[in-house]
Coordinates of C-alpha atoms in Angstrom, one line a residue:
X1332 CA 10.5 55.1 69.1
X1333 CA 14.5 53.9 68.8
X1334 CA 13.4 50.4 69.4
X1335 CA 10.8 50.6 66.6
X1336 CA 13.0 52.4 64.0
X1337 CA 15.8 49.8 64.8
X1338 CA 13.1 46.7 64.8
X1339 CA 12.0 47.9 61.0
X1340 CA 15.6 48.5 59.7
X1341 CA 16.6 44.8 61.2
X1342 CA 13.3 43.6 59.3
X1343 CA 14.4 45.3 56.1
X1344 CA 17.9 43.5 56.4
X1345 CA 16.5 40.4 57.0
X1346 CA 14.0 40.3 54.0
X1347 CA 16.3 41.3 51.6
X1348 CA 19.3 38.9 52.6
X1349 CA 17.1 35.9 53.2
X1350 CA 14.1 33.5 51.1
X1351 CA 10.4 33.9 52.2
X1352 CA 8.7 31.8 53.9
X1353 CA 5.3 30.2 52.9
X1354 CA 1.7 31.2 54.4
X1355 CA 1.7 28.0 57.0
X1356 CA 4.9 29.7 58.9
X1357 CA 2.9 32.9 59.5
X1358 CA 0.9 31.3 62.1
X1359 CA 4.6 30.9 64.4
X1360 CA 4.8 34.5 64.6
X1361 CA 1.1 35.3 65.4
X1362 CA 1.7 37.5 68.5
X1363 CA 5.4 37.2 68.4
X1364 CA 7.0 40.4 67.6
X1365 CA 10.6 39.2 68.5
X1366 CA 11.3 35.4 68.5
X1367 CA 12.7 32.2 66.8
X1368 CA 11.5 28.7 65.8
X1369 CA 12.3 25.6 64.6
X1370 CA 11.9 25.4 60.6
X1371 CA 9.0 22.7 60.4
X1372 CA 11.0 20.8 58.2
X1373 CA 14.6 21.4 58.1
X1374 CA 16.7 21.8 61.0
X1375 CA 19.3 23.6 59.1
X1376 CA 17.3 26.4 59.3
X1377 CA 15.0 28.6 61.6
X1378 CA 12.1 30.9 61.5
X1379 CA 12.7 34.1 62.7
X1380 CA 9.2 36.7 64.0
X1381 CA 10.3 40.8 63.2
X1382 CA 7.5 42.8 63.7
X1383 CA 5.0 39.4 63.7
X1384 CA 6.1 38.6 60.2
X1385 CA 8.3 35.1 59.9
X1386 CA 11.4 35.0 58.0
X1387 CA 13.4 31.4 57.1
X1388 CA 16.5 32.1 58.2
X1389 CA 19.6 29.3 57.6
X1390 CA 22.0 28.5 60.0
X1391 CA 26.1 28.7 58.5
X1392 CA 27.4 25.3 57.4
X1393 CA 27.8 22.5 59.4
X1394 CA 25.1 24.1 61.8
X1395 CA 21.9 23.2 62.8
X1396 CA 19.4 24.9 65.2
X1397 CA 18.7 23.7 68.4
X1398 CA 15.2 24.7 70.0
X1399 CA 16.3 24.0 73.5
X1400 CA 18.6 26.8 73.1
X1401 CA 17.2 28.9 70.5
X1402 CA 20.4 29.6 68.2
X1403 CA 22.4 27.2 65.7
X1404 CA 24.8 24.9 67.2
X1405 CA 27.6 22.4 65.2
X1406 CA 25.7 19.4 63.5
X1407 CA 28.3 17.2 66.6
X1408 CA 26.0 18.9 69.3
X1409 CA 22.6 18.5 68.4
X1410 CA 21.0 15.7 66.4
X1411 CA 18.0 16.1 64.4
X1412 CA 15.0 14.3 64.3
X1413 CA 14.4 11.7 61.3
X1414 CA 13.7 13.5 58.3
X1415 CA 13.8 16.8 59.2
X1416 CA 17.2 17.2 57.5
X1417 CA 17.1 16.7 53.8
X1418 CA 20.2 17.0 51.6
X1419 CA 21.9 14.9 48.8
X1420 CA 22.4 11.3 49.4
X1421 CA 26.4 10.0 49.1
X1422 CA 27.9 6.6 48.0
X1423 CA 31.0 6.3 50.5
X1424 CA 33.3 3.2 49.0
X1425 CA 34.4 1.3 52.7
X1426 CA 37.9 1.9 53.7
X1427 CA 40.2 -1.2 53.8
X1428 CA 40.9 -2.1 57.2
X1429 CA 44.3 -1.4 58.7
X1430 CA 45.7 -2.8 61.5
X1431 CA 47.1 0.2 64.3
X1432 CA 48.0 -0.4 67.6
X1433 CA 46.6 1.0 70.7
X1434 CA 45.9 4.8 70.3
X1435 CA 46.7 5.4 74.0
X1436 CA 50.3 4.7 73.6
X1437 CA 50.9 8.2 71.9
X1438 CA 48.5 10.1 73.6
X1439 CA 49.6 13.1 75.6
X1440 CA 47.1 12.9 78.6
X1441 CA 43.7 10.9 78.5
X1442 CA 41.7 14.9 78.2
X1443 CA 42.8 14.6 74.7
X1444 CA 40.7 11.6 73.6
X1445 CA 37.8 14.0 73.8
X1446 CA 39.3 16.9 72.1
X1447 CA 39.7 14.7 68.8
X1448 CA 37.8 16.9 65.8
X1449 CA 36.6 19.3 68.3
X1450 CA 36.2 22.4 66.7
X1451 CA 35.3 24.1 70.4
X1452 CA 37.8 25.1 72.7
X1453 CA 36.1 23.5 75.4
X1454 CA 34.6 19.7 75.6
X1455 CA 32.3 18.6 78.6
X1456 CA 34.1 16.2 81.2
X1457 CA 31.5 12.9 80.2
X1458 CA 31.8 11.9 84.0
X1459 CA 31.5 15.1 85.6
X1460 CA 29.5 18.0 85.0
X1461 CA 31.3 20.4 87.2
X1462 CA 33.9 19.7 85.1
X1463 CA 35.4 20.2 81.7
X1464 CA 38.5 19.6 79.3
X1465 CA 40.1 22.4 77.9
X1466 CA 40.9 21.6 74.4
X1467 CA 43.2 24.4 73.3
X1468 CA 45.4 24.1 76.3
X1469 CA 49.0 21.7 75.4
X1470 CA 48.2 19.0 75.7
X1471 CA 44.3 19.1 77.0
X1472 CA 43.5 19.1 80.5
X1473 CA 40.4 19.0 82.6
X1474 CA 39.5 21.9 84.5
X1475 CA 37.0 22.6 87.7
X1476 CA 33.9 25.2 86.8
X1477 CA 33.1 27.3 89.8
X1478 CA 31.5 26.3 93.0
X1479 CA 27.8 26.2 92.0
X1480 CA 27.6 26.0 88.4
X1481 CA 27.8 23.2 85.6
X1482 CA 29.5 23.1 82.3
X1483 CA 27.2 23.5 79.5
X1484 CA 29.0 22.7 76.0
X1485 CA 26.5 24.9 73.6
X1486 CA 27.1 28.0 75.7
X1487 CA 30.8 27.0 75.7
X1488 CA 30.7 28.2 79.9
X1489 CA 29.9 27.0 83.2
X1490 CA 26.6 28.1 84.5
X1491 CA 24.7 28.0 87.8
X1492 CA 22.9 24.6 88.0
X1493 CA 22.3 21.4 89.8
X1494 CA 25.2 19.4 90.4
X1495 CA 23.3 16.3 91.1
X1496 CA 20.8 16.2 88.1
X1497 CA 23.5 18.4 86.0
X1498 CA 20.5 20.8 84.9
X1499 CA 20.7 24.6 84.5
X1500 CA 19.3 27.0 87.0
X1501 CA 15.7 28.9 86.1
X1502 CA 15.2 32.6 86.4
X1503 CA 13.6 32.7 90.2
X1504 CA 10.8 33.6 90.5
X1505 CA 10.9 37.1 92.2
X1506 CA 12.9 38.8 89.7
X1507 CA 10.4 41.6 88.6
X1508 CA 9.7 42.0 92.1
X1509 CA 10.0 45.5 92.6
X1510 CA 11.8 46.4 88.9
X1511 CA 9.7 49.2 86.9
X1512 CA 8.2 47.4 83.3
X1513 CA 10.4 46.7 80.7
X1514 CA 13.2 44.9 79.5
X1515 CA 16.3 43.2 81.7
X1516 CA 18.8 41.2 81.2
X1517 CA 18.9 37.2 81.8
X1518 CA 20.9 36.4 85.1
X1519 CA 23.2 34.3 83.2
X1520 CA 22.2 34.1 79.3
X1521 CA 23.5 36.9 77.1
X1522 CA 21.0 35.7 74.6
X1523 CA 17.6 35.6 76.7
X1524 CA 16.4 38.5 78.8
X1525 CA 12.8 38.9 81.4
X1526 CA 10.6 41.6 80.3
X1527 CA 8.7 42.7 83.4
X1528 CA 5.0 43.9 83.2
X1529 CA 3.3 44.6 86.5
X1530 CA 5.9 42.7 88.4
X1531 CA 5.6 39.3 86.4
X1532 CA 8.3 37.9 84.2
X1533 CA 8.3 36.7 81.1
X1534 CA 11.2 35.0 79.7
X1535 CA 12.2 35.4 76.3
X1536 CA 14.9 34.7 73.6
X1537 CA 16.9 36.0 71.1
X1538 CA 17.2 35.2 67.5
X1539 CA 19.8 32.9 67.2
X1540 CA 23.5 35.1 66.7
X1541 CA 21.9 37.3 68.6
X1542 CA 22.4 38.4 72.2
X1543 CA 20.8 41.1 74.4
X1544 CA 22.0 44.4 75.1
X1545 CA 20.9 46.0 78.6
X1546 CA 21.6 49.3 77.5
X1547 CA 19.5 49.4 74.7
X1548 CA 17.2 47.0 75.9
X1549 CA 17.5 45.2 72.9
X1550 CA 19.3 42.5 71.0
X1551 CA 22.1 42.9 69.4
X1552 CA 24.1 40.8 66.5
X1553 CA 26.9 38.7 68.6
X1554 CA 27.4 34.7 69.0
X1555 CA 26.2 33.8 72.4
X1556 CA 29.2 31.6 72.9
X1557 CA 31.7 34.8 73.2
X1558 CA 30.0 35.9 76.0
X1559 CA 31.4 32.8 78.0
X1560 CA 33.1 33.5 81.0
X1561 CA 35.8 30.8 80.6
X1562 CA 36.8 32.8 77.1
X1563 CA 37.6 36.4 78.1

């Protein structure tokens, strides 16, 4: 009864702060009571299911959702596909060329080359995946994850994967083995959680700035990214 209550007040919120959506997004949410999408046309926003009903939903500026992690991530980390991003065309006059000289020379170590407009604290290590630069440390410096894991630079953490292929580790298989139905939270992603039914999992997502709270077996507004390890 909580659940439902809170799941028609955050619909509420969500239709009054946000545009409609036309009748070709409703088919998205068909069976989805809880859930986000890719806007068919516009990556710089998504399409949010409450209560089977689909609500466009943009993503801050200079963000664009990614579907292979289901929130909005800097434009830097995820490019779109070809025309799926319109916005006003610019005439940029070229720049005269300058001379410099080698940018190395005043560089502090060779982390920070990879920290240049980063707006994250943490950039991946491009030769190493167990690895990563830590841009907010004087000067920047690269840093191990733990034994086990990779970094992953949209979750801002390291997390247990495949040093070899540098993929992220599944939910196994067992994990509603012997758990009662309901809700629980992802192993490892604050903003996914396994609702068990008869002992089978089914993975499933939060919208995106959303992350899942175990104690009310529901999701709760909070960036994903602040629930990385390598920030507390």
């Amino acid at each position: 009864m909580i659940q439902r209550v809170l799941y028609s007040v955050l619909l509420g919120v969500a239709l009054s702060l946000v545009p409609g959506c036309s009748a070709n997004l409703t088919d998205l949410c068909t069976g989805v009571r809880f859930g986000a999408f890719p806007h068919p046309t516009d990556c710089r926003q998504y399409v949010m299911c409450l209560l089977w009903t689909p609500v466009v939903v943009p993503c801050p500026s200079g963000y664009v959702y990614h579907p292979g992690v289901q929130f909005c991530v800097q434009e830097s980390q995820y490019r779109c596909e070809v025309g799926t991003t319109p916005g006003p065309t610019s005439t940029t006059t070229p720049e005269p060329t300058t001379t410099t000289t080698a940018e190395c020379v005043d560089r502090p170590s060779w982390e920070s080359f990879f920290c240049d407009d980063v707006r994250r604290a943490f950039a991946p290590n491009p030769m190493n995946c167990t690895q990563y630069i830590s841009c907010r440390s004087n000067p920047p410096r690269n840093l191990p994850c733990r034994v086990g894991t990779i970094f992953n630079d949209l979750y801002q953490d390291c997390l247990p994967g495949d040093d070899h292929t540098c993929t992220m580790a599944g939910v196994n298989g067992d994990f509603c083995t012997g758990r009662a139905d309901g809700s629980y939270s992802h192993p490892f992603l604050c903003n996914r959680f396994v609702t068990c039914v008869r002992e089978q999992g089914r993975l499933e997502s939060c919208p995106p700035f959303y992350v899942f709270d175990p104690r009310l077996t529901f999701c709760v507004k909070r960036n994903a990214v602040e629930c990385s390890s390598l920030l507390q």
